[in-house]
């Protein structure tokens, strides 16, 4: 049984059924507004056209290069599509140092080109001129399959000179500056699009790709007649188009204020993109740990947890001064821990804050704090998915899911499904499938599909 005072304190993180319905209603109307030319400028959820109009058949073959920029790491991949729904992937991860994330755009793209060149040499691909798919996981207005203007940076990136520019052009210019690589950029795409393509490659019933990782976003299959934003380069003979919702921006015009907490507001203020991506900031891995840090700090001050701790003030100071000290992966570890030993929780508390001999009661309370924050995140993600599933309205829809929060949290899937069962039209059924390397395989598939057309 949880302590009633702590429960009351955390109440603002719980979402009642009627609140859930209200968020659902608002979210659904933002999607509708995002899809229509007249209302899109005001809509929070922009529903960008991807110009990807074919899902993979599974028969795609060939070797492709892929670049994946968007989270904590940058990756270069060699993807061999083998037909029969099979792919082999060889990938290398390159760190993106913090000063590159907030420096000059040209330096970031030079780094990408350098990593690509190193990879090409290491894999002896120099004379093969492989087609390349570029997974660039930030909000972009696409003007075709190979032209994407960055709307704004998210997730801690803030490089100068990239916003409103075509990122494919910036990539090509960086490659040209080196002068030693011949690369054919076939497509630029978002990681949510990649995830949808990658999961559809394995399961033809997949219609949605969602990322619940460092950031949060979804892409889905829309009927062409519902996409009046389509302008250039689209195929009129195709019935569908993939839409990159950029749903992380939901809430920017105040739609979520009735349930955002002061902790959410503080988390937002501490970011490089304050006032934006508010839905994302309640769901994704870049922010959940921060929420736990702020809530925990306040709970200690209010004597709701760790009240027998001998050096309470020191604990509070560490929490206060060290933004980012509670990483989202700790939430997964804490929620995964076994009662009454709480081995992992105790280890973390000792390593991070020098706490010795934490009581079972405090471990339980800490787990409860984590649960409240991750449950709320899962319910919000479920709102978005349910809205898209009901919109697609096919009898059975599979959702491909990628991202560290979903992948490593022990109960996120279960929390999400529970809320989705409430919101999805009972005449429709759905399933969630874990994506296998959506960004890499997806990039190759978009490039493959593009080269077929
Ligand atoms: C970006 C999306 C991306 C998501 C997941 C968000 O911050 O705006 O484009 O898909 O993160 O990586």
Short mmCIF file of C-alpha atoms and ligand atoms in Angstrom, two decimals:
data_model
loop_
_atom_site.label_atom_id
_atom_site.label_comp_id
_atom_site.label_asym_id
_atom_site.label_seq_id
_atom_site.Cartn_x
_atom_site.Cartn_y
_atom_site.Cartn_z
CA UNK A 1 0.00 0.00 0.00
CA UNK A 2 1.35 3.40 -0.89
CA UNK A 3 1.43 6.18 1.59
CA UNK A 4 -1.70 8.34 1.16
CA UNK A 5 0.20 11.63 1.36
CA UNK A 6 2.53 10.63 -1.44
CA UNK A 7 -0.44 9.45 -3.48
CA UNK A 8 -2.17 12.79 -3.03
CA UNK A 9 1.02 14.61 -3.93
CA UNK A 10 1.32 12.65 -7.20
CA UNK A 11 -2.34 12.87 -8.12
CA UNK A 12 -1.72 15.57 -10.69
CA UNK A 13 0.15 12.98 -12.79
CA UNK A 14 -2.79 10.62 -13.02
CA UNK A 15 -5.09 10.96 -16.00
CA UNK A 16 -8.73 10.19 -15.30
CA UNK A 17 -10.93 8.53 -17.93
CA UNK A 18 -12.72 11.77 -18.67
CA UNK A 19 -9.41 13.62 -19.05
CA UNK A 20 -8.20 10.88 -21.35
CA UNK A 21 -11.28 11.35 -23.54
CA UNK A 22 -10.77 15.11 -23.55
CA UNK A 23 -7.12 14.83 -24.62
CA UNK A 24 -8.19 12.33 -27.27
CA UNK A 25 -10.77 14.77 -28.63
CA UNK A 26 -8.31 17.66 -28.75
CA UNK A 27 -5.56 15.54 -30.28
CA UNK A 28 -7.88 14.21 -32.99
CA UNK A 29 -8.99 17.66 -33.93
CA UNK A 30 -5.37 18.86 -34.18
CA UNK A 31 -4.61 16.01 -36.59
CA UNK A 32 -7.61 16.99 -38.67
CA UNK A 33 -6.47 20.63 -38.67
CA UNK A 34 -2.93 19.64 -39.57
CA UNK A 35 -4.08 17.78 -42.64
CA UNK A 36 -6.03 20.61 -44.15
CA UNK A 37 -4.35 23.44 -46.06
CA UNK A 38 -6.57 26.12 -44.57
CA UNK A 39 -6.12 25.11 -40.93
CA UNK A 40 -2.56 23.75 -41.01
CA UNK A 41 -0.81 27.06 -40.24
CA UNK A 42 -2.55 27.20 -36.85
CA UNK A 43 -2.48 23.48 -36.09
CA UNK A 44 -0.09 22.14 -33.45
CA UNK A 45 0.27 18.83 -35.25
CA UNK A 46 1.48 19.66 -38.73
CA UNK A 47 1.04 16.31 -40.46
CA UNK A 48 3.88 16.74 -42.95
CA UNK A 49 3.71 14.87 -46.24
CA UNK A 50 6.58 12.44 -46.70
CA UNK A 51 6.15 11.75 -50.43
CA UNK A 52 6.56 8.07 -49.62
CA UNK A 53 3.59 6.45 -51.31
CA UNK A 54 4.45 2.77 -51.35
CA UNK A 55 4.84 0.37 -48.50
CA UNK A 56 7.48 -2.29 -49.10
CA UNK A 57 6.42 -5.56 -50.64
CA UNK A 58 9.14 -7.56 -48.92
CA UNK A 59 10.74 -8.42 -52.28
CA UNK A 60 13.12 -5.43 -52.27
CA UNK A 61 16.73 -6.34 -53.02
CA UNK A 62 20.04 -4.53 -53.15
CA UNK A 63 22.65 -2.77 -51.06
CA UNK A 64 22.02 0.66 -49.62
CA UNK A 65 23.80 3.12 -47.40
CA UNK A 66 21.84 4.79 -44.66
CA UNK A 67 22.55 7.70 -42.36
CA UNK A 68 20.69 8.06 -39.11
CA UNK A 69 20.80 11.37 -37.27
CA UNK A 70 18.33 12.27 -34.61
CA UNK A 71 19.07 10.89 -31.20
CA UNK A 72 22.08 10.76 -28.99
CA UNK A 73 24.19 9.04 -31.62
CA UNK A 74 24.77 9.27 -35.30
CA UNK A 75 25.00 6.05 -37.30
CA UNK A 76 26.11 4.97 -40.73
CA UNK A 77 24.67 1.71 -41.98
CA UNK A 78 25.09 -0.67 -44.85
CA UNK A 79 21.76 -2.37 -45.42
CA UNK A 80 21.46 -5.37 -47.73
CA UNK A 81 17.87 -6.08 -48.65
CA UNK A 82 17.63 -9.74 -49.50
CA UNK A 83 14.06 -10.18 -50.72
CA UNK A 84 11.63 -12.41 -48.82
CA UNK A 85 11.26 -9.76 -46.09
CA UNK A 86 14.90 -10.23 -45.08
CA UNK A 87 17.65 -7.67 -44.52
CA UNK A 88 21.18 -7.72 -43.23
CA UNK A 89 22.58 -4.68 -41.51
CA UNK A 90 26.08 -3.59 -40.70
CA UNK A 91 26.18 -0.39 -38.68
CA UNK A 92 28.67 1.84 -36.96
CA UNK A 93 27.82 4.33 -34.26
CA UNK A 94 29.62 7.68 -34.10
CA UNK A 95 29.24 9.98 -31.14
CA UNK A 96 27.96 13.47 -31.76
CA UNK A 97 29.76 15.68 -29.26
CA UNK A 98 27.67 18.28 -27.50
CA UNK A 99 29.48 21.20 -29.14
CA UNK A 100 28.55 19.78 -32.54
CA UNK A 101 24.89 19.62 -31.49
CA UNK A 102 24.84 23.33 -30.76
CA UNK A 103 27.57 24.63 -33.06
CA UNK A 104 27.65 25.60 -36.72
CA UNK A 105 25.50 23.52 -39.05
CA UNK A 106 28.33 23.13 -41.56
CA UNK A 107 30.47 21.49 -38.87
CA UNK A 108 27.73 19.00 -38.06
CA UNK A 109 27.31 18.10 -41.74
CA UNK A 110 31.08 17.91 -42.23
CA UNK A 111 31.18 15.45 -39.34
CA UNK A 112 28.43 13.39 -40.98
CA UNK A 113 30.29 13.37 -44.28
CA UNK A 114 33.55 12.41 -42.55
CA UNK A 115 31.92 9.50 -40.74
CA UNK A 116 30.30 8.37 -43.98
CA UNK A 117 33.67 8.50 -45.78
CA UNK A 118 35.35 6.53 -43.00
CA UNK A 119 32.59 3.90 -43.17
CA UNK A 120 32.83 3.65 -46.96
CA UNK A 121 36.59 3.06 -46.75
CA UNK A 122 36.27 0.54 -43.92
CA UNK A 123 33.70 -1.44 -45.88
CA UNK A 124 35.51 -1.10 -49.24
CA UNK A 125 32.46 0.49 -50.83
CA UNK A 126 34.39 3.25 -52.60
CA UNK A 127 33.67 2.20 -56.18
CA UNK A 128 30.15 0.88 -55.63
CA UNK A 129 28.25 4.21 -55.65
CA UNK A 130 25.50 2.89 -53.46
CA UNK A 131 22.19 4.72 -53.18
CA UNK A 132 21.70 6.38 -49.81
CA UNK A 133 18.70 7.00 -47.54
CA UNK A 134 19.07 9.80 -44.99
CA UNK A 135 17.08 9.43 -41.78
CA UNK A 136 16.93 12.91 -40.32
CA UNK A 137 14.67 12.84 -37.30
CA UNK A 138 13.58 16.42 -36.81
CA UNK A 139 10.48 18.23 -38.04
CA UNK A 140 10.84 19.02 -41.73
CA UNK A 141 8.59 20.33 -44.45
CA UNK A 142 9.21 17.97 -47.32
CA UNK A 143 9.09 19.24 -50.85
CA UNK A 144 9.64 15.87 -52.41
CA UNK A 145 11.50 12.68 -51.56
CA UNK A 146 14.91 14.35 -51.60
CA UNK A 147 14.14 17.81 -50.29
CA UNK A 148 13.39 18.52 -46.66
CA UNK A 149 13.48 21.92 -45.00
CA UNK A 150 14.19 21.74 -41.30
CA UNK A 151 11.41 23.57 -39.48
CA UNK A 152 13.23 23.68 -36.15
CA UNK A 153 15.62 21.66 -34.07
CA UNK A 154 14.40 19.48 -31.19
CA UNK A 155 15.97 17.09 -28.65
CA UNK A 156 18.89 19.26 -27.57
CA UNK A 157 20.17 20.11 -31.08
CA UNK A 158 20.53 23.76 -32.03
CA UNK A 159 22.98 24.15 -34.90
CA UNK A 160 23.17 27.50 -36.61
CA UNK A 161 22.30 27.89 -40.26
CA UNK A 162 20.19 24.78 -40.71
CA UNK A 163 16.65 25.85 -39.83
CA UNK A 164 14.59 26.51 -42.96
CA UNK A 165 17.37 25.01 -45.10
CA UNK A 166 17.22 21.84 -47.18
CA UNK A 167 19.13 19.24 -45.18
CA UNK A 168 19.78 17.11 -48.26
CA UNK A 169 21.50 20.06 -49.89
CA UNK A 170 23.59 20.60 -46.74
CA UNK A 171 24.57 16.94 -46.76
CA UNK A 172 25.48 17.00 -50.45
CA UNK A 173 27.53 20.17 -49.98
CA UNK A 174 29.46 18.60 -47.11
CA UNK A 175 30.14 15.51 -49.24
CA UNK A 176 31.27 17.78 -52.10
CA UNK A 177 33.61 19.69 -49.75
CA UNK A 178 35.47 16.44 -49.16
CA UNK A 179 35.60 15.75 -52.87
CA UNK A 180 36.33 12.03 -52.53
CA UNK A 181 32.88 10.47 -52.31
CA UNK A 182 30.25 9.80 -54.93
CA UNK A 183 26.94 9.35 -53.18
CA UNK A 184 23.46 9.26 -54.61
CA UNK A 185 20.99 10.55 -52.01
CA UNK A 186 17.73 8.82 -52.95
CA UNK A 187 15.54 9.85 -50.04
CA UNK A 188 15.32 11.79 -46.82
CA UNK A 189 12.96 10.55 -44.15
CA UNK A 190 12.01 10.72 -40.52
CA UNK A 191 12.69 7.90 -38.05
CA UNK A 192 8.94 7.38 -37.53
CA UNK A 193 8.59 6.90 -41.30
CA UNK A 194 11.56 4.54 -41.24
CA UNK A 195 9.96 2.54 -38.46
CA UNK A 196 6.69 2.25 -40.36
CA UNK A 197 8.51 1.11 -43.51
CA UNK A 198 10.70 -1.29 -41.60
CA UNK A 199 7.80 -2.90 -39.75
CA UNK A 200 5.65 -3.02 -42.88
CA UNK A 201 8.53 -4.87 -44.53
CA UNK A 202 8.06 -7.66 -42.02
CA UNK A 203 4.33 -7.34 -41.44
CA UNK A 204 2.06 -6.10 -44.25
CA UNK A 205 -0.63 -5.04 -41.78
CA UNK A 206 1.57 -2.30 -40.34
CA UNK A 207 0.09 1.17 -40.91
CA UNK A 208 1.71 3.25 -38.16
CA UNK A 209 5.28 3.76 -37.02
CA UNK A 210 5.87 5.39 -33.66
CA UNK A 211 9.02 6.45 -31.82
CA UNK A 212 9.08 6.59 -28.05
CA UNK A 213 12.74 7.23 -27.45
CA UNK A 214 14.79 10.38 -26.95
CA UNK A 215 11.92 12.12 -28.78
CA UNK A 216 8.41 11.07 -29.66
CA UNK A 217 6.57 11.07 -32.97
CA UNK A 218 4.42 8.97 -35.29
CA UNK A 219 3.94 8.42 -39.00
CA UNK A 220 0.91 6.72 -40.55
CA UNK A 221 -0.63 5.72 -43.85
CA UNK A 222 -3.21 8.25 -45.06
CA UNK A 223 -5.49 8.14 -48.08
CA UNK A 224 -4.39 10.61 -50.76
CA UNK A 225 -7.84 12.25 -50.87
CA UNK A 226 -7.40 13.27 -47.20
CA UNK A 227 -4.08 14.94 -47.85
CA UNK A 228 -4.84 18.28 -49.43
CA UNK A 229 -1.36 19.51 -48.48
CA UNK A 230 0.17 17.48 -51.25
CA UNK A 231 1.68 19.75 -53.79
CA UNK A 232 4.53 18.60 -55.91
CA UNK A 233 6.09 15.37 -57.04
CA UNK A 234 3.40 13.10 -55.77
CA UNK A 235 2.00 10.23 -57.74
CA UNK A 236 -1.65 10.67 -58.62
CA UNK A 237 -2.02 7.00 -59.44
CA UNK A 238 -1.28 5.97 -55.85
CA UNK A 239 -4.01 5.80 -53.25
CA UNK A 240 -1.91 6.41 -50.16
CA UNK A 241 0.77 8.62 -48.72
CA UNK A 242 2.74 8.35 -45.50
CA UNK A 243 2.18 11.30 -43.19
CA UNK A 244 4.78 12.34 -40.64
CA UNK A 245 2.51 13.78 -37.95
CA UNK A 246 5.18 15.46 -35.77
CA UNK A 247 2.73 14.95 -32.93
CA UNK A 248 5.40 15.92 -30.36
CA UNK A 249 4.34 19.53 -30.92
CA UNK A 250 0.82 18.90 -29.60
CA UNK A 251 -0.01 21.26 -26.73
CA UNK A 252 1.85 24.30 -28.04
CA UNK A 253 -1.32 26.34 -28.37
CA UNK A 254 -2.45 25.55 -24.85
CA UNK A 255 -4.45 22.35 -25.41
CA UNK A 256 -2.68 20.49 -22.62
CA UNK A 257 -2.51 23.28 -20.04
CA UNK A 258 -5.41 21.79 -18.10
CA UNK A 259 -3.26 18.82 -17.19
CA UNK A 260 0.35 19.99 -17.41
CA UNK A 261 2.03 20.35 -14.04
CA UNK A 262 4.52 22.89 -12.76
CA UNK A 263 7.15 20.19 -13.11
CA UNK A 264 6.38 19.99 -16.82
CA UNK A 265 6.74 23.75 -17.04
CA UNK A 266 10.13 23.67 -15.30
CA UNK A 267 11.38 20.85 -17.52
CA UNK A 268 10.32 22.84 -20.55
CA UNK A 269 12.05 26.01 -19.34
CA UNK A 270 15.33 24.13 -18.95
CA UNK A 271 15.39 23.08 -22.60
CA UNK A 272 16.86 24.76 -25.68
CA UNK A 273 13.42 24.73 -27.32
CA UNK A 274 11.21 26.08 -24.51
CA UNK A 275 7.53 26.44 -25.35
CA UNK A 276 7.66 23.82 -28.09
CA UNK A 277 7.29 20.02 -28.30
CA UNK A 278 5.16 19.96 -25.16
CA UNK A 279 3.51 16.57 -25.80
CA UNK A 280 6.96 15.10 -26.49
CA UNK A 281 8.25 16.56 -23.23
CA UNK A 282 5.63 14.59 -21.27
CA UNK A 283 6.43 11.30 -23.01
CA UNK A 284 9.94 10.91 -24.27
CA UNK A 285 13.23 9.77 -22.84
CA UNK A 286 14.96 13.10 -23.00
CA UNK A 287 12.57 14.45 -20.36
CA UNK A 288 11.09 11.68 -18.17
CA UNK A 289 14.21 11.45 -16.01
CA UNK A 290 14.12 15.20 -15.51
CA UNK A 291 10.51 14.99 -14.36
CA UNK A 292 11.47 12.32 -11.84
CA UNK A 293 14.35 14.48 -10.61
CA UNK A 294 12.13 17.50 -10.00
CA UNK A 295 9.30 15.54 -8.44
CA UNK A 296 11.67 13.61 -6.20
CA UNK A 297 13.35 16.79 -5.05
CA UNK A 298 10.01 18.33 -4.15
CA UNK A 299 8.80 15.17 -2.43
CA UNK A 300 11.93 15.14 -0.25
CA UNK A 301 11.48 18.81 0.64
CA UNK A 302 7.88 18.06 1.61
CA UNK A 303 9.04 15.14 3.78
CA UNK A 304 7.11 12.59 1.76
CA UNK A 305 10.08 10.37 1.02
CA UNK A 306 13.55 9.80 2.49
CA UNK A 307 12.47 11.59 5.66
CA UNK A 308 14.86 9.52 7.74
CA UNK A 309 17.77 10.29 5.45
CA UNK A 310 20.64 11.66 7.55
CA UNK A 311 21.97 14.12 5.00
CA UNK A 312 18.77 15.24 3.40
CA UNK A 313 19.99 18.69 2.48
CA UNK A 314 22.93 17.28 0.57
CA UNK A 315 20.58 14.96 -1.35
CA UNK A 316 18.33 17.89 -2.23
CA UNK A 317 21.32 19.97 -3.33
CA UNK A 318 22.61 17.26 -5.64
CA UNK A 319 19.19 16.91 -7.23
CA UNK A 320 18.82 20.62 -7.54
CA UNK A 321 22.21 21.31 -9.09
CA UNK A 322 22.47 18.39 -11.45
CA UNK A 323 19.97 18.61 -14.25
CA UNK A 324 20.06 15.33 -16.13
CA UNK A 325 21.41 13.30 -13.19
CA UNK A 326 18.42 10.97 -13.29
CA UNK A 327 18.47 9.39 -16.72
CA UNK A 328 15.33 7.91 -18.15
CA UNK A 329 16.91 4.46 -18.21
CA UNK A 330 16.97 4.60 -14.40
CA UNK A 331 13.18 4.76 -14.43
CA UNK A 332 13.12 1.48 -16.34
CA UNK A 333 15.63 -0.05 -13.95
CA UNK A 334 13.76 1.10 -10.87
CA UNK A 335 10.38 -0.09 -12.18
CA UNK A 336 11.97 -3.40 -13.05
CA UNK A 337 13.47 -3.95 -9.64
CA UNK A 338 12.46 -6.78 -7.31
CA UNK A 339 10.68 -6.25 -4.01
CA UNK A 340 11.91 -6.33 -1.23
CA UNK A 341 15.59 -6.43 -2.25
CA UNK A 342 15.49 -3.44 -4.60
CA UNK A 343 19.10 -4.19 -5.48
CA UNK A 344 19.28 -2.02 -8.55
CA UNK A 345 17.45 0.90 -6.96
CA UNK A 346 19.76 0.86 -3.97
CA UNK A 347 22.80 0.66 -6.19
CA UNK A 348 21.63 3.66 -8.20
CA UNK A 349 20.88 5.68 -5.08
CA UNK A 350 24.29 4.90 -3.74
CA UNK A 351 26.13 5.70 -6.96
CA UNK A 352 24.24 8.89 -7.74
CA UNK A 353 23.66 10.37 -4.32
CA UNK A 354 25.95 8.46 -1.96
CA UNK A 355 22.95 7.06 -0.07
CA UNK A 356 23.63 3.98 2.04
CA UNK A 357 21.06 1.52 3.36
CA UNK A 358 17.90 2.90 1.78
CA UNK A 359 14.76 1.47 3.39
CA UNK A 360 12.34 -0.77 1.52
CA UNK A 361 9.70 1.85 2.08
CA UNK A 362 11.72 4.58 0.36
CA UNK A 363 12.51 2.27 -2.56
CA UNK A 364 8.81 1.54 -2.95
CA UNK A 365 7.99 5.20 -2.85
CA UNK A 366 10.63 6.04 -5.43
CA UNK A 367 9.25 3.32 -7.67
CA UNK A 368 5.78 4.77 -7.25
CA UNK A 369 7.01 8.21 -8.37
CA UNK A 370 8.57 6.63 -11.47
CA UNK A 371 5.39 4.66 -12.18
CA UNK A 372 3.16 7.72 -12.04
CA UNK A 373 5.36 9.57 -14.52
CA UNK A 374 5.82 6.68 -16.94
CA UNK A 375 2.14 5.70 -16.79
CA UNK A 376 1.12 9.20 -17.72
CA UNK A 377 3.61 9.13 -20.62
CA UNK A 378 2.27 5.80 -21.85
CA UNK A 379 -1.33 7.00 -21.66
CA UNK A 380 -0.52 10.08 -23.69
CA UNK A 381 1.25 8.02 -26.35
CA UNK A 382 -1.81 5.76 -26.34
CA UNK A 383 -4.06 8.73 -27.05
CA UNK A 384 -2.06 9.52 -30.17
CA UNK A 385 -1.99 5.94 -31.41
CA UNK A 386 -5.69 5.36 -30.75
CA UNK A 387 -6.58 8.49 -32.64
CA UNK A 388 -4.56 7.34 -35.67
CA UNK A 389 -5.92 3.78 -35.52
CA UNK A 390 -9.50 5.07 -35.46
CA UNK A 391 -8.68 7.44 -38.30
CA UNK A 392 -7.22 4.68 -40.47
CA UNK A 393 -10.28 2.59 -39.60
CA UNK A 394 -9.02 -0.67 -41.06
CA UNK A 395 -10.29 -3.79 -39.26
CA UNK A 396 -6.82 -4.66 -37.98
CA UNK A 397 -3.84 -2.35 -37.72
CA UNK A 398 -0.33 -3.20 -36.60
CA UNK A 399 1.75 -0.42 -35.04
CA UNK A 400 5.53 -0.62 -35.36
CA UNK A 401 7.21 0.83 -32.28
CA UNK A 402 10.79 1.90 -31.77
CA UNK A 403 12.68 3.92 -29.18
CA UNK A 404 14.50 3.32 -25.92
CA UNK A 405 11.62 4.18 -23.59
CA UNK A 406 9.30 1.60 -25.14
CA UNK A 407 12.05 -0.93 -25.67
CA UNK A 408 13.58 -0.92 -22.19
CA UNK A 409 10.76 0.04 -19.87
CA UNK A 410 9.32 -3.12 -18.33
CA UNK A 411 5.65 -2.01 -18.39
CA UNK A 412 5.31 0.74 -20.99
CA UNK A 413 3.76 -1.60 -23.54
CA UNK A 414 1.23 -2.85 -21.02
CA UNK A 415 0.31 0.69 -19.83
CA UNK A 416 -0.16 1.79 -23.43
CA UNK A 417 -2.31 -1.15 -24.46
CA UNK A 418 -4.53 -0.66 -21.44
CA UNK A 419 -5.33 2.93 -22.40
CA UNK A 420 -5.64 2.02 -26.08
CA UNK A 421 -8.28 -0.60 -25.28
CA UNK A 422 -10.38 2.22 -23.81
CA UNK A 423 -9.91 4.57 -26.77
CA UNK A 424 -9.76 2.42 -29.88
CA UNK A 425 -13.11 1.78 -31.53
CA UNK A 426 -14.17 -1.69 -30.29
CA UNK A 427 -14.94 -2.73 -33.89
CA UNK A 428 -11.25 -2.37 -34.72
CA UNK A 429 -8.35 -4.39 -33.47
CA UNK A 430 -4.67 -3.50 -33.18
CA UNK A 431 -1.34 -4.92 -32.23
CA UNK A 432 2.00 -3.38 -31.33
CA UNK A 433 5.23 -4.78 -32.76
CA UNK A 434 8.75 -3.88 -31.73
CA UNK A 435 10.69 -2.47 -34.62
CA UNK A 436 14.07 -3.84 -35.57
CA UNK A 437 16.27 -0.99 -36.57
CA UNK A 438 13.61 1.17 -38.14
CA UNK A 439 15.87 4.07 -38.98
CA UNK A 440 18.42 2.05 -40.91
CA UNK A 441 16.30 -0.60 -42.58
CA UNK A 442 13.55 2.00 -43.16
CA UNK A 443 15.96 4.36 -44.91
CA UNK A 444 17.10 1.58 -47.23
CA UNK A 445 13.50 0.62 -47.96
CA UNK A 446 12.46 4.15 -48.81
CA UNK A 447 15.51 4.44 -51.07
CA UNK A 448 14.66 1.06 -52.63
CA UNK A 449 11.02 1.94 -53.22
CA UNK A 450 12.10 5.32 -54.62
CA UNK A 451 14.50 3.76 -57.08
CA UNK A 452 11.76 1.44 -58.36
CA UNK A 453 9.49 4.35 -59.30
C1 LIG B 1 11.29 15.03 -33.79
C2 LIG B 1 10.72 14.00 -34.73
C3 LIG B 1 11.29 12.61 -34.42
C4 LIG B 1 11.12 12.30 -32.95
C5 LIG B 1 11.68 10.94 -32.57
C6 LIG B 1 11.16 14.59 -32.36
O1 LIG B 1 11.84 15.49 -31.52
O2 LIG B 1 10.64 16.27 -33.96
O3 LIG B 1 10.99 14.35 -36.06
O4 LIG B 1 10.64 11.66 -35.20
O5 LIG B 1 11.74 13.30 -32.18
O6 LIG B 1 13.02 10.85 -32.84
#
